[in-house]
Amino acid sequence: MRVTKRIAELRDLDLVEPPDLRTEIHRRSEDIGPPYPIVPESRRTRLITGVLVVLILGASLLFLGRAFLGTEPPRPGATGSQLIAFAATQRDGSGPFVSVSAADGSGRRRLGPGWAPSWSPDGKQIVFQRANGDGDSTSIFLMNADGSDVRRLTADHGGYDEDPEWSPDGRLIVFTRGLPGGQTRDLYVIAPDGSGLRRLTPRRSDDFGASWSPDASQLALVRVPDGSLEGSQSRGPNQIWILDLETSRLRQMTEVPKGAYRPSWSPDGSSIAFEDGAGVIMILSLSDQSVAKLPIHGYGVDWSPESDQLLITRTRGEGDLAIISLTGNVLQIIGGPGRQAEGSWIAA
Amino acid sequence: MALPLDPAEQLEALYVAEAPRLWRSILAYAGNASVADDAVAEAFAQLLQQWNKVRDPSRWIWRVAFRTASGELVSLGRHSISVPDRVLQPPEPLVDLLSAVRRLTERQRAVVILHDYADRPTREIADVLGISRSTVRVHLAQARRRLRAILEET
């Protein structure tokens, strides 16, 4: 029997009857806050009906929306004179492997295990994320652009070092660190030779997914408002903030209703691309802080060297990696065996 | 939830909508009904304090409950505390499958349960576990590959 069918049998967990925890919640809440408001059984039935109606209406709207939205045919996009690095998973599920190809998808080469690659500004090295041991922790690694001389940049601390990005001046690499058992994430920088590890964000806040400004003086990042365990997700969803590295001043840049994730600063400095909580690609213009919503779903955005196109990992439609225009038109699909994700784009 | 209800009704609606699946998810993740009871009860009790501040209670409750359960597992592992657990009899052939799931690493287990049982999207799983979306996808692929190998052994 196929493993996917066996995994689907997890749904039989629905046959396990959970306990009614309302009394226990009520008891605990008396210690820490107002009593838990128990709703009479007759009203519970009405509430369940209400929830079901909302779910059915939502599913119907989703179905109708998909039925009316088409997919644009791919058009010629970037030339083969630029390179992309990305994470590739093989058809048999093995991987992911950091891989490189020309920006038109030709000349694809597999370099080694890892994901979330980012080019050094001179294009000679790649920084990436790799699992340690059994895979429950990850560290940051470096290698030459041909896959040689792989070296560890951060130690295995049992947690996650993620999403590295090389600074445009080549001096530092920023990454997200989540410590084991920790409730928040922090941004760190480290020099490519492994020296100068430094935390940039306050430990109480939950900050992650940073991208450098072109002059390497600022970082765009994702911040969870009041990001302690108790306060996480409170006072609104994640938003894009900018951290000035000289003054340590933080400015909130977006107010996106569904939240904002994984910013990418354009090489010309004018814009920050990101995805919202529903996976829609958006572009923040830094001149007036306006946000343009593109008609395409994806994540892991990176800019073309000329700041005129985006490389995204698609979550709907054809292909895993796609080059799109700044209005969301698909210009080129970068396919291949298996799956490709999270590209990093550089002038060759 | 966008229902025109007063806070008491909203909390009850959230309990009805989320608590059973959340409890079963943590049961499969932790392999321990007491940990599931504790994590779910603690998350809902904490939500009371935060109710006026939390804009997305559904996502919040999953995050807090899973992180509470994860903390308890770390504590149990570190201090070798034996927690008396209720005897549950999951339906066949779920017993074999859960046994295989328990041989995954903690993160692989969390991701496969949240994705393949609880139907949470990868974006939300990343929020719940505090890891990147790409890492969620890597864990999911590795969990499925390892499950295949374990299930083929048996």
Short mmCIF file of C-alpha atoms in Angstrom, two decimals:
data_model
loop_
_atom_site.label_atom_id
_atom_site.label_comp_id
_atom_site.label_asym_id
_atom_site.label_seq_id
_atom_site.Cartn_x
_atom_site.Cartn_y
_atom_site.Cartn_z
CA MET A 1 0.00 0.00 0.00
CA ARG A 2 1.34 3.45 -0.90
CA VAL A 3 2.67 5.43 2.03
CA THR A 4 0.36 8.35 1.22
CA LYS A 5 -2.63 6.03 1.64
CA ARG A 6 -1.27 4.76 4.94
CA ILE A 7 -0.63 8.31 6.15
CA ALA A 8 -4.20 9.19 5.19
CA GLU A 9 -5.27 6.65 7.80
CA LEU A 10 -4.17 9.21 10.39
CA ARG A 11 -7.67 10.58 9.88
CA ASP A 12 -8.89 7.60 11.89
CA LEU A 13 -7.66 9.58 14.88
CA ASP A 14 -11.08 11.24 14.64
CA LEU A 15 -12.45 8.02 16.13
CA VAL A 16 -10.55 8.67 19.37
CA GLU A 17 -12.86 10.56 21.69
CA PRO A 18 -11.18 13.52 23.40
CA PRO A 19 -12.03 14.38 27.00
CA ASP A 20 -14.18 17.42 27.82
CA LEU A 21 -11.58 19.82 29.18
CA ARG A 22 -13.94 22.71 29.97
CA THR A 23 -13.89 22.05 33.71
CA GLU A 24 -10.08 21.85 33.75
CA ILE A 25 -9.82 25.05 31.70
CA HIS A 26 -12.23 26.71 34.14
CA ARG A 27 -10.11 25.59 37.10
CA ARG A 28 -6.86 26.86 35.58
CA SER A 29 -8.37 30.10 34.40
CA GLU A 30 -9.43 30.96 37.95
CA ASP A 31 -5.73 31.05 38.83
CA ILE A 32 -4.61 33.24 35.97
CA GLY A 33 -7.59 35.32 34.79
CA PRO A 34 -11.36 35.63 34.45
CA PRO A 35 -13.42 32.41 34.74
CA TYR A 36 -14.02 30.41 31.59
CA PRO A 37 -17.52 31.19 30.32
CA ILE A 38 -19.38 27.94 29.92
CA VAL A 39 -22.08 28.11 27.25
CA PRO A 40 -25.21 25.99 27.78
CA GLU A 41 -25.56 22.82 25.69
CA SER A 42 -28.54 24.19 23.71
CA ARG A 43 -26.44 27.14 22.52
CA ARG A 44 -23.52 24.87 21.65
CA THR A 45 -25.65 23.21 18.95
CA ARG A 46 -26.48 26.59 17.41
CA LEU A 47 -22.81 27.56 17.48
CA ILE A 48 -21.73 24.37 15.71
CA THR A 49 -24.36 25.02 13.01
CA GLY A 50 -23.05 28.57 12.59
CA VAL A 51 -19.47 27.39 12.23
CA LEU A 52 -20.50 24.80 9.62
CA VAL A 53 -22.43 27.39 7.56
CA VAL A 54 -19.40 29.72 7.51
CA LEU A 55 -17.09 26.85 6.47
CA ILE A 56 -19.41 25.71 3.65
CA LEU A 57 -19.80 29.29 2.34
CA GLY A 58 -16.02 29.79 2.45
CA ALA A 59 -15.34 26.56 0.55
CA SER A 60 -17.93 27.47 -2.09
CA LEU A 61 -16.39 30.90 -2.67
CA LEU A 62 -12.93 29.32 -2.92
CA PHE A 63 -14.17 26.82 -5.52
CA LEU A 64 -15.87 29.52 -7.62
CA GLY A 65 -12.78 31.77 -7.40
CA ARG A 66 -10.52 29.01 -8.67
CA ALA A 67 -12.90 28.16 -11.47
CA PHE A 68 -12.74 31.70 -12.85
CA LEU A 69 -8.99 32.25 -12.47
CA GLY A 70 -6.85 31.05 -15.34
CA THR A 71 -3.10 30.56 -15.67
CA GLU A 72 -1.14 32.71 -18.04
CA PRO A 73 0.99 30.91 -20.62
CA PRO A 74 4.72 31.27 -19.91
CA ARG A 75 6.59 33.84 -21.95
CA PRO A 76 10.30 34.24 -22.58
CA GLY A 77 11.98 35.71 -19.51
CA ALA A 78 15.53 36.08 -18.24
CA THR A 79 18.53 35.17 -20.31
CA GLY A 80 20.99 32.41 -19.52
CA SER A 81 23.69 34.91 -18.50
CA GLN A 82 22.44 35.00 -14.91
CA LEU A 83 22.47 32.25 -12.31
CA ILE A 84 20.01 31.00 -9.74
CA ALA A 85 20.64 28.77 -6.74
CA PHE A 86 17.71 26.84 -5.32
CA ALA A 87 16.72 23.81 -3.26
CA ALA A 88 15.81 20.74 -5.33
CA THR A 89 14.04 17.64 -4.11
CA GLN A 90 14.30 14.51 -6.25
CA ARG A 91 11.34 12.55 -7.60
CA ASP A 92 12.01 9.80 -5.05
CA GLY A 93 11.69 12.37 -2.24
CA SER A 94 15.41 12.50 -1.47
CA GLY A 95 16.98 15.85 -0.77
CA PRO A 96 16.72 18.74 -0.68
CA PHE A 97 19.96 19.56 -2.48
CA VAL A 98 21.33 23.00 -3.17
CA SER A 99 21.42 23.24 -6.94
CA VAL A 100 22.32 25.91 -9.46
CA SER A 101 21.31 26.65 -13.04
CA ALA A 102 21.19 29.51 -15.47
CA ALA A 103 18.21 31.78 -14.90
CA ASP A 104 16.52 30.19 -17.91
CA GLY A 105 16.73 26.80 -16.18
CA SER A 106 19.53 25.40 -18.37
CA GLY A 107 22.80 23.92 -17.12
CA ARG A 108 21.32 22.60 -13.92
CA ARG A 109 23.83 21.13 -11.42
CA ARG A 110 23.30 19.54 -8.00
CA LEU A 111 25.85 20.75 -5.43
CA GLY A 112 25.05 19.05 -2.12
CA PRO A 113 22.51 18.55 0.70
CA GLY A 114 20.90 21.73 2.02
CA TRP A 115 18.33 24.40 1.26
CA ALA A 116 17.63 28.17 1.45
CA PRO A 117 20.75 29.16 -0.55
CA SER A 118 22.01 32.72 -0.92
CA TRP A 119 24.85 33.88 -3.20
CA SER A 120 27.88 35.83 -2.05
CA PRO A 121 27.87 39.18 -3.89
CA ASP A 122 30.81 38.12 -6.08
CA GLY A 123 29.01 34.90 -7.06
CA LYS A 124 31.90 32.72 -5.90
CA GLN A 125 30.25 31.18 -2.82
CA ILE A 126 26.86 30.09 -1.56
CA VAL A 127 25.62 30.18 2.03
CA PHE A 128 22.84 27.75 2.88
CA GLN A 129 21.01 25.83 5.60
CA ARG A 130 21.67 22.15 6.30
CA ALA A 131 20.24 19.62 8.77
CA ASN A 132 22.42 18.25 11.57
CA GLY A 133 22.34 14.58 12.50
CA ASP A 134 18.79 13.25 12.56
CA GLY A 135 17.46 16.49 11.11
CA ASP A 136 15.79 18.06 14.14
CA SER A 137 18.27 20.95 14.13
CA THR A 138 19.86 22.97 11.35
CA SER A 139 23.02 25.05 10.94
CA ILE A 140 24.42 27.49 8.41
CA PHE A 141 27.05 26.23 5.96
CA LEU A 142 29.14 27.73 3.16
CA MET A 143 30.51 26.26 -0.05
CA ASN A 144 32.10 27.37 -3.27
CA ALA A 145 29.73 27.94 -6.18
CA ASP A 146 30.86 24.64 -7.73
CA GLY A 147 29.93 22.72 -4.56
CA SER A 148 33.50 22.29 -3.32
CA ASP A 149 34.96 23.22 0.09
CA VAL A 150 31.80 22.85 2.18
CA ARG A 151 32.33 24.26 5.66
CA ARG A 152 30.19 24.76 8.73
CA LEU A 153 29.55 28.36 9.75
CA THR A 154 27.39 27.88 12.89
CA ALA A 155 27.57 25.13 15.49
CA ASP A 156 24.79 22.64 16.20
CA HIS A 157 23.02 24.10 19.26
CA GLY A 158 20.02 21.79 18.98
CA GLY A 159 17.76 24.46 17.50
CA TYR A 160 17.37 26.09 14.11
CA ASP A 161 19.68 28.43 12.24
CA GLU A 162 17.73 29.38 9.14
CA ASP A 163 17.27 31.65 6.13
CA PRO A 164 20.82 32.98 5.67
CA GLU A 165 21.38 35.97 3.41
CA TRP A 166 24.75 37.35 2.41
CA SER A 167 25.15 41.14 2.78
CA PRO A 168 25.62 43.08 -0.48
CA ASP A 169 29.03 44.31 0.71
CA GLY A 170 30.09 40.70 1.38
CA ARG A 171 31.12 41.34 4.99
CA LEU A 172 28.34 39.61 6.92
CA ILE A 173 25.70 36.91 6.74
CA VAL A 174 22.39 37.42 8.53
CA PHE A 175 20.30 34.46 9.65
CA THR A 176 17.43 33.52 11.98
CA ARG A 177 18.15 31.53 15.13
CA GLY A 178 15.51 29.61 17.10
CA LEU A 179 16.90 27.97 20.22
CA PRO A 180 15.58 24.57 21.36
CA GLY A 181 12.57 25.03 23.63
CA GLY A 182 12.67 28.76 22.92
CA GLN A 183 9.49 30.67 22.26
CA THR A 184 10.98 33.38 20.07
CA ARG A 185 13.45 33.73 17.23
CA ASP A 186 16.28 36.24 16.87
CA LEU A 187 18.35 37.61 14.03
CA TYR A 188 22.10 37.11 14.14
CA VAL A 189 25.00 38.16 11.93
CA ILE A 190 28.26 36.35 11.45
CA ALA A 191 31.28 37.01 9.20
CA PRO A 192 31.92 34.50 6.40
CA ASP A 193 35.07 33.36 8.24
CA GLY A 194 32.93 32.38 11.26
CA SER A 195 33.98 35.29 13.47
CA GLY A 196 31.88 38.02 15.09
CA LEU A 197 28.66 36.14 15.83
CA ARG A 198 26.28 38.80 17.13
CA ARG A 199 22.58 38.97 18.03
CA LEU A 200 20.75 41.93 16.49
CA THR A 201 17.26 41.75 17.93
CA PRO A 202 15.91 41.79 21.50
CA ARG A 203 15.48 38.33 22.98
CA ARG A 204 11.86 38.92 24.07
CA SER A 205 10.64 39.69 20.58
CA ASP A 206 10.06 37.17 17.79
CA ASP A 207 11.99 38.36 14.71
CA PHE A 208 12.93 36.33 11.65
CA GLY A 209 13.48 36.14 7.87
CA ALA A 210 15.76 39.14 7.26
CA SER A 211 16.89 40.73 3.99
CA TRP A 212 19.65 43.31 3.53
CA SER A 213 19.25 46.81 2.10
CA PRO A 214 21.57 47.35 -0.91
CA ASP A 215 23.99 49.47 1.17
CA ALA A 216 23.99 46.85 3.98
CA SER A 217 23.01 49.51 6.54
CA GLN A 218 19.49 48.17 7.21
CA LEU A 219 17.59 44.92 7.37
CA ALA A 220 13.99 44.21 6.43
CA LEU A 221 12.61 41.57 8.80
CA VAL A 222 9.43 39.92 9.99
CA ARG A 223 8.32 40.77 13.51
CA VAL A 224 5.59 39.14 15.56
CA PRO A 225 4.03 41.93 17.63
CA ASP A 226 4.86 41.51 21.31
CA GLY A 227 6.44 38.18 20.54
CA SER A 228 6.62 36.51 23.93
CA LEU A 229 4.89 33.12 24.21
CA GLU A 230 1.81 34.65 25.82
CA GLY A 231 1.74 37.64 23.54
CA SER A 232 2.70 36.00 20.27
CA GLN A 233 0.19 36.62 17.51
CA SER A 234 -1.46 39.25 19.71
CA ARG A 235 -2.11 42.81 18.57
CA GLY A 236 -2.25 41.79 14.97
CA PRO A 237 -0.32 39.51 12.66
CA ASN A 238 3.36 39.54 11.64
CA GLN A 239 4.48 42.62 9.72
CA ILE A 240 7.57 43.80 7.87
CA TRP A 241 9.84 46.06 9.91
CA ILE A 242 13.13 47.74 9.05
CA LEU A 243 16.06 47.62 11.47
CA ASP A 244 18.71 50.35 11.17
CA LEU A 245 21.95 48.62 12.09
CA GLU A 246 23.71 51.80 13.21
CA THR A 247 21.00 53.14 15.52
CA SER A 248 19.19 49.83 16.26
CA ARG A 249 15.98 51.72 15.54
CA LEU A 250 13.06 49.63 14.29
CA ARG A 251 10.28 50.94 12.05
CA GLN A 252 7.11 49.09 11.11
CA MET A 253 6.65 49.26 7.34
CA THR A 254 3.47 47.30 6.62
CA GLU A 255 -0.02 46.89 8.00
CA VAL A 256 -1.15 43.90 5.98
CA PRO A 257 -4.36 42.37 7.36
CA LYS A 258 -3.26 38.74 6.84
CA GLY A 259 0.31 39.35 7.96
CA ALA A 260 3.59 39.58 6.06
CA TYR A 261 6.43 37.09 5.63
CA ARG A 262 9.95 36.69 4.21
CA PRO A 263 10.88 40.10 2.79
CA SER A 264 13.36 40.55 -0.05
CA TRP A 265 14.88 43.99 -0.63
CA SER A 266 15.29 44.99 -4.28
CA PRO A 267 18.88 45.60 -5.48
CA ASP A 268 17.93 49.17 -6.50
CA GLY A 269 16.69 49.84 -2.96
CA SER A 270 13.25 51.06 -4.00
CA SER A 271 11.03 48.16 -2.92
CA ILE A 272 10.63 45.16 -0.66
CA ALA A 273 8.82 42.09 -1.99
CA PHE A 274 7.18 39.68 0.44
CA GLU A 275 4.27 37.26 0.74
CA ASP A 276 1.23 37.79 2.90
CA GLY A 277 -0.35 35.29 5.29
CA ALA A 278 -2.44 33.86 2.47
CA GLY A 279 0.66 33.32 0.31
CA VAL A 280 -0.03 36.21 -2.10
CA ILE A 281 3.07 38.00 -3.43
CA MET A 282 3.17 41.70 -2.56
CA ILE A 283 5.54 44.61 -3.23
CA LEU A 284 6.10 47.42 -0.74
CA SER A 285 7.22 50.69 -2.33
CA LEU A 286 9.57 52.43 0.09
CA SER A 287 8.93 55.88 -1.38
CA ASP A 288 5.34 56.06 -0.17
CA GLN A 289 4.89 52.80 1.79
CA SER A 290 2.15 51.69 -0.61
CA VAL A 291 1.68 47.96 -1.06
CA ALA A 292 0.87 46.39 -4.44
CA LYS A 293 -0.78 42.98 -4.39
CA LEU A 294 0.23 40.74 -7.30
CA PRO A 295 -2.26 38.23 -8.73
CA ILE A 296 -0.08 35.21 -7.93
CA HIS A 297 0.56 32.90 -4.97
CA GLY A 298 4.03 31.88 -3.83
CA TYR A 299 6.83 32.35 -1.35
CA GLY A 300 10.60 32.64 -1.12
CA VAL A 301 10.81 35.77 -3.29
CA ASP A 302 14.07 37.09 -4.74
CA TRP A 303 14.73 39.93 -7.16
CA SER A 304 16.48 39.90 -10.53
CA PRO A 305 19.81 41.76 -10.46
CA GLU A 306 18.12 44.59 -12.42
CA SER A 307 15.19 44.81 -9.95
CA ASP A 308 12.72 44.38 -12.80
CA GLN A 309 11.57 40.77 -12.21
CA LEU A 310 10.95 38.40 -9.32
CA LEU A 311 11.89 34.77 -8.78
CA ILE A 312 9.27 33.00 -6.67
CA THR A 313 8.38 29.52 -5.52
CA ARG A 314 4.85 28.96 -6.79
CA THR A 315 2.31 27.29 -4.58
CA ARG A 316 -0.45 27.16 -7.18
CA GLY A 317 -0.41 26.45 -10.88
CA GLU A 318 2.35 25.03 -13.02
CA GLY A 319 5.97 24.76 -11.91
CA ASP A 320 7.76 25.21 -8.62
CA LEU A 321 10.06 28.12 -9.51
CA ALA A 322 8.88 30.93 -11.74
CA ILE A 323 10.18 34.25 -12.94
CA ILE A 324 7.41 36.83 -12.89
CA SER A 325 7.04 40.48 -13.86
CA LEU A 326 6.41 43.14 -11.23
CA THR A 327 2.74 43.00 -12.18
CA GLY A 328 2.57 39.25 -11.50
CA ASN A 329 2.68 37.87 -15.05
CA VAL A 330 4.52 34.58 -15.33
CA LEU A 331 7.47 35.11 -17.70
CA GLN A 332 9.22 31.79 -17.30
CA ILE A 333 8.75 28.53 -15.45
CA ILE A 334 11.85 26.79 -14.21
CA GLY A 335 10.94 23.15 -14.02
CA GLY A 336 12.88 19.95 -13.81
CA PRO A 337 12.66 16.53 -12.23
CA GLY A 338 11.34 16.61 -8.68
CA ARG A 339 10.58 19.90 -6.97
CA GLN A 340 12.44 23.18 -6.85
CA ALA A 341 12.07 25.89 -4.22
CA GLU A 342 13.48 29.11 -2.84
CA GLY A 343 15.68 30.54 -5.52
CA SER A 344 18.46 33.09 -5.12
CA TRP A 345 19.31 35.11 -8.23
CA ILE A 346 22.62 36.66 -9.21
CA ALA A 347 24.29 38.22 -12.25
CA ALA A 348 26.79 35.71 -13.58
CA MET B 1 -13.39 33.87 13.86
CA ALA B 2 -15.61 36.39 12.15
CA LEU B 3 -18.87 35.34 13.79
CA PRO B 4 -21.06 38.04 15.40
CA LEU B 5 -20.87 36.48 18.85
CA ASP B 6 -20.04 37.77 22.30
CA PRO B 7 -16.67 36.72 23.78
CA ALA B 8 -18.13 33.82 25.76
CA GLU B 9 -19.78 32.43 22.66
CA GLN B 10 -16.65 33.00 20.58
CA LEU B 11 -14.55 31.11 23.09
CA GLU B 12 -17.03 28.26 23.15
CA ALA B 13 -17.16 28.23 19.34
CA LEU B 14 -13.38 28.07 19.25
CA TYR B 15 -13.37 25.21 21.74
CA VAL B 16 -15.94 23.27 19.70
CA ALA B 17 -14.15 23.97 16.41
CA GLU B 18 -10.56 23.40 17.47
CA ALA B 19 -10.17 21.53 20.74
CA PRO B 20 -11.00 17.97 19.60
CA ARG B 21 -8.64 18.02 16.61
CA LEU B 22 -5.98 19.88 18.55
CA TRP B 23 -6.15 17.35 21.38
CA ARG B 24 -5.92 14.39 18.98
CA SER B 25 -3.00 16.03 17.16
CA ILE B 26 -1.05 16.45 20.38
CA LEU B 27 -1.97 12.94 21.46
CA ALA B 28 -0.39 11.58 18.27
CA TYR B 29 2.57 13.96 18.54
CA ALA B 30 3.36 13.34 22.21
CA GLY B 31 2.05 9.78 22.45
CA ASN B 32 0.65 10.71 25.81
CA ALA B 33 -2.95 11.67 26.67
CA SER B 34 -1.90 13.50 29.84
CA VAL B 35 0.39 15.78 27.86
CA ALA B 36 -2.45 16.41 25.39
CA ASP B 37 -4.89 17.23 28.22
CA ASP B 38 -2.40 19.57 29.82
CA ALA B 39 -1.32 21.40 26.66
CA VAL B 40 -4.87 22.00 25.40
CA ALA B 41 -6.22 23.06 28.79
CA GLU B 42 -3.26 25.34 29.40
CA ALA B 43 -3.54 26.97 25.98
CA PHE B 44 -7.26 27.71 26.38
CA ALA B 45 -6.77 28.98 29.95
CA GLN B 46 -3.99 31.32 28.74
CA LEU B 47 -6.18 32.50 25.90
CA LEU B 48 -8.60 33.90 28.47
CA GLN B 49 -5.95 36.32 29.65
CA GLN B 50 -5.09 37.35 26.12
CA TRP B 51 -8.60 37.30 24.64
CA ASN B 52 -8.88 41.00 23.80
CA LYS B 53 -5.38 41.09 22.30
CA VAL B 54 -5.40 37.97 20.17
CA ARG B 55 -6.57 38.65 16.64
CA ASP B 56 -6.37 35.10 15.36
CA PRO B 57 -7.33 32.84 18.28
CA SER B 58 -7.42 29.68 16.18
CA ARG B 59 -3.81 30.01 15.05
CA TRP B 60 -2.76 31.23 18.49
CA ILE B 61 -4.26 28.25 20.32
CA TRP B 62 -2.45 25.73 18.08
CA ARG B 63 0.86 27.52 18.55
CA VAL B 64 0.65 27.77 22.31
CA ALA B 65 -0.65 24.21 22.76
CA PHE B 66 2.05 22.66 20.56
CA ARG B 67 4.83 24.67 22.17
CA THR B 68 3.52 23.74 25.61
CA ALA B 69 3.50 20.07 24.63
CA SER B 70 6.98 20.38 23.11
CA GLY B 71 8.25 21.94 26.34
CA GLU B 72 6.71 19.11 28.35
CA LEU B 73 8.36 16.52 26.13
CA VAL B 74 11.73 18.22 26.57
CA SER B 75 11.16 18.27 30.32
CA LEU B 76 10.08 14.63 30.40
CA GLY B 77 13.10 13.59 28.37
CA ARG B 78 15.52 15.68 30.37
CA HIS B 79 14.31 14.60 33.80
CA SER B 80 13.14 11.09 32.94
CA ILE B 81 9.82 11.72 34.65
CA SER B 82 7.25 9.00 34.17
CA VAL B 83 3.78 10.44 33.67
CA PRO B 84 0.92 8.02 34.34
CA ASP B 85 -1.13 7.91 31.16
CA ARG B 86 -4.64 6.80 30.42
CA VAL B 87 -5.06 3.66 28.41
CA LEU B 88 -6.46 4.56 25.00
CA GLN B 89 -7.37 2.06 22.36
CA PRO B 90 -6.98 3.64 18.95
CA PRO B 91 -8.74 1.84 16.10
CA GLU B 92 -6.89 -0.66 13.93
CA PRO B 93 -4.87 -0.17 11.72
CA LEU B 94 -4.08 3.16 13.35
CA VAL B 95 -2.04 1.40 16.05
CA ASP B 96 0.71 0.40 13.59
CA LEU B 97 0.70 3.76 11.92
CA LEU B 98 1.01 5.68 15.20
CA SER B 99 3.77 3.34 16.24
CA ALA B 100 5.63 4.21 13.02
CA VAL B 101 4.96 7.93 13.53
CA ARG B 102 6.52 7.72 16.99
CA ARG B 103 9.77 6.51 15.45
CA LEU B 104 10.14 9.82 13.62
CA THR B 105 12.07 12.68 15.18
CA GLU B 106 10.03 15.10 17.26
CA ARG B 107 9.88 17.78 14.54
CA GLN B 108 9.13 15.32 11.75
CA ARG B 109 6.31 13.94 13.89
CA ALA B 110 4.88 17.39 14.56
CA VAL B 111 4.97 18.38 10.90
CA VAL B 112 3.42 15.19 9.54
CA ILE B 113 0.59 15.29 12.09
CA LEU B 114 -0.12 18.98 11.61
CA HIS B 115 -0.08 18.60 7.82
CA ASP B 116 -1.54 15.18 7.17
CA TYR B 117 -3.98 14.87 10.05
CA ALA B 118 -4.84 18.42 11.14
CA ASP B 119 -4.80 19.84 7.57
CA ARG B 120 -2.86 22.94 8.62
CA PRO B 121 -1.14 24.72 5.72
CA THR B 122 2.66 24.89 5.70
CA ARG B 123 2.58 28.62 6.45
CA GLU B 124 0.64 27.98 9.63
CA ILE B 125 2.77 24.97 10.61
CA ALA B 126 5.81 27.24 10.32
CA ASP B 127 4.14 29.68 12.72
CA VAL B 128 3.10 26.95 15.14
CA LEU B 129 6.57 25.42 15.33
CA GLY B 130 8.59 28.63 14.92
CA ILE B 131 10.54 27.43 11.89
CA SER B 132 10.70 28.55 8.28
CA ARG B 133 8.27 27.33 5.69
CA SER B 134 11.06 25.68 3.74
CA THR B 135 12.14 23.76 6.84
CA VAL B 136 8.56 22.59 7.29
CA ARG B 137 8.60 21.22 3.74
CA VAL B 138 11.95 19.52 4.31
CA HIS B 139 10.70 17.88 7.52
CA LEU B 140 7.52 16.76 5.78
CA ALA B 141 9.41 15.16 2.89
CA GLN B 142 11.86 13.46 5.25
CA ALA B 143 9.07 12.25 7.53
CA ARG B 144 7.23 10.68 4.61
CA ARG B 145 10.37 9.02 3.31
CA ARG B 146 11.18 7.62 6.73
CA LEU B 147 7.60 6.50 7.30
CA ARG B 148 7.71 4.64 4.01
CA ALA B 149 10.83 2.81 5.10
CA ILE B 150 9.41 1.99 8.54
CA LEU B 151 6.10 0.78 7.15
CA GLU B 152 7.82 -1.39 4.55
CA GLU B 153 9.84 -3.03 7.34
CA THR B 154 6.68 -4.16 9.11
#
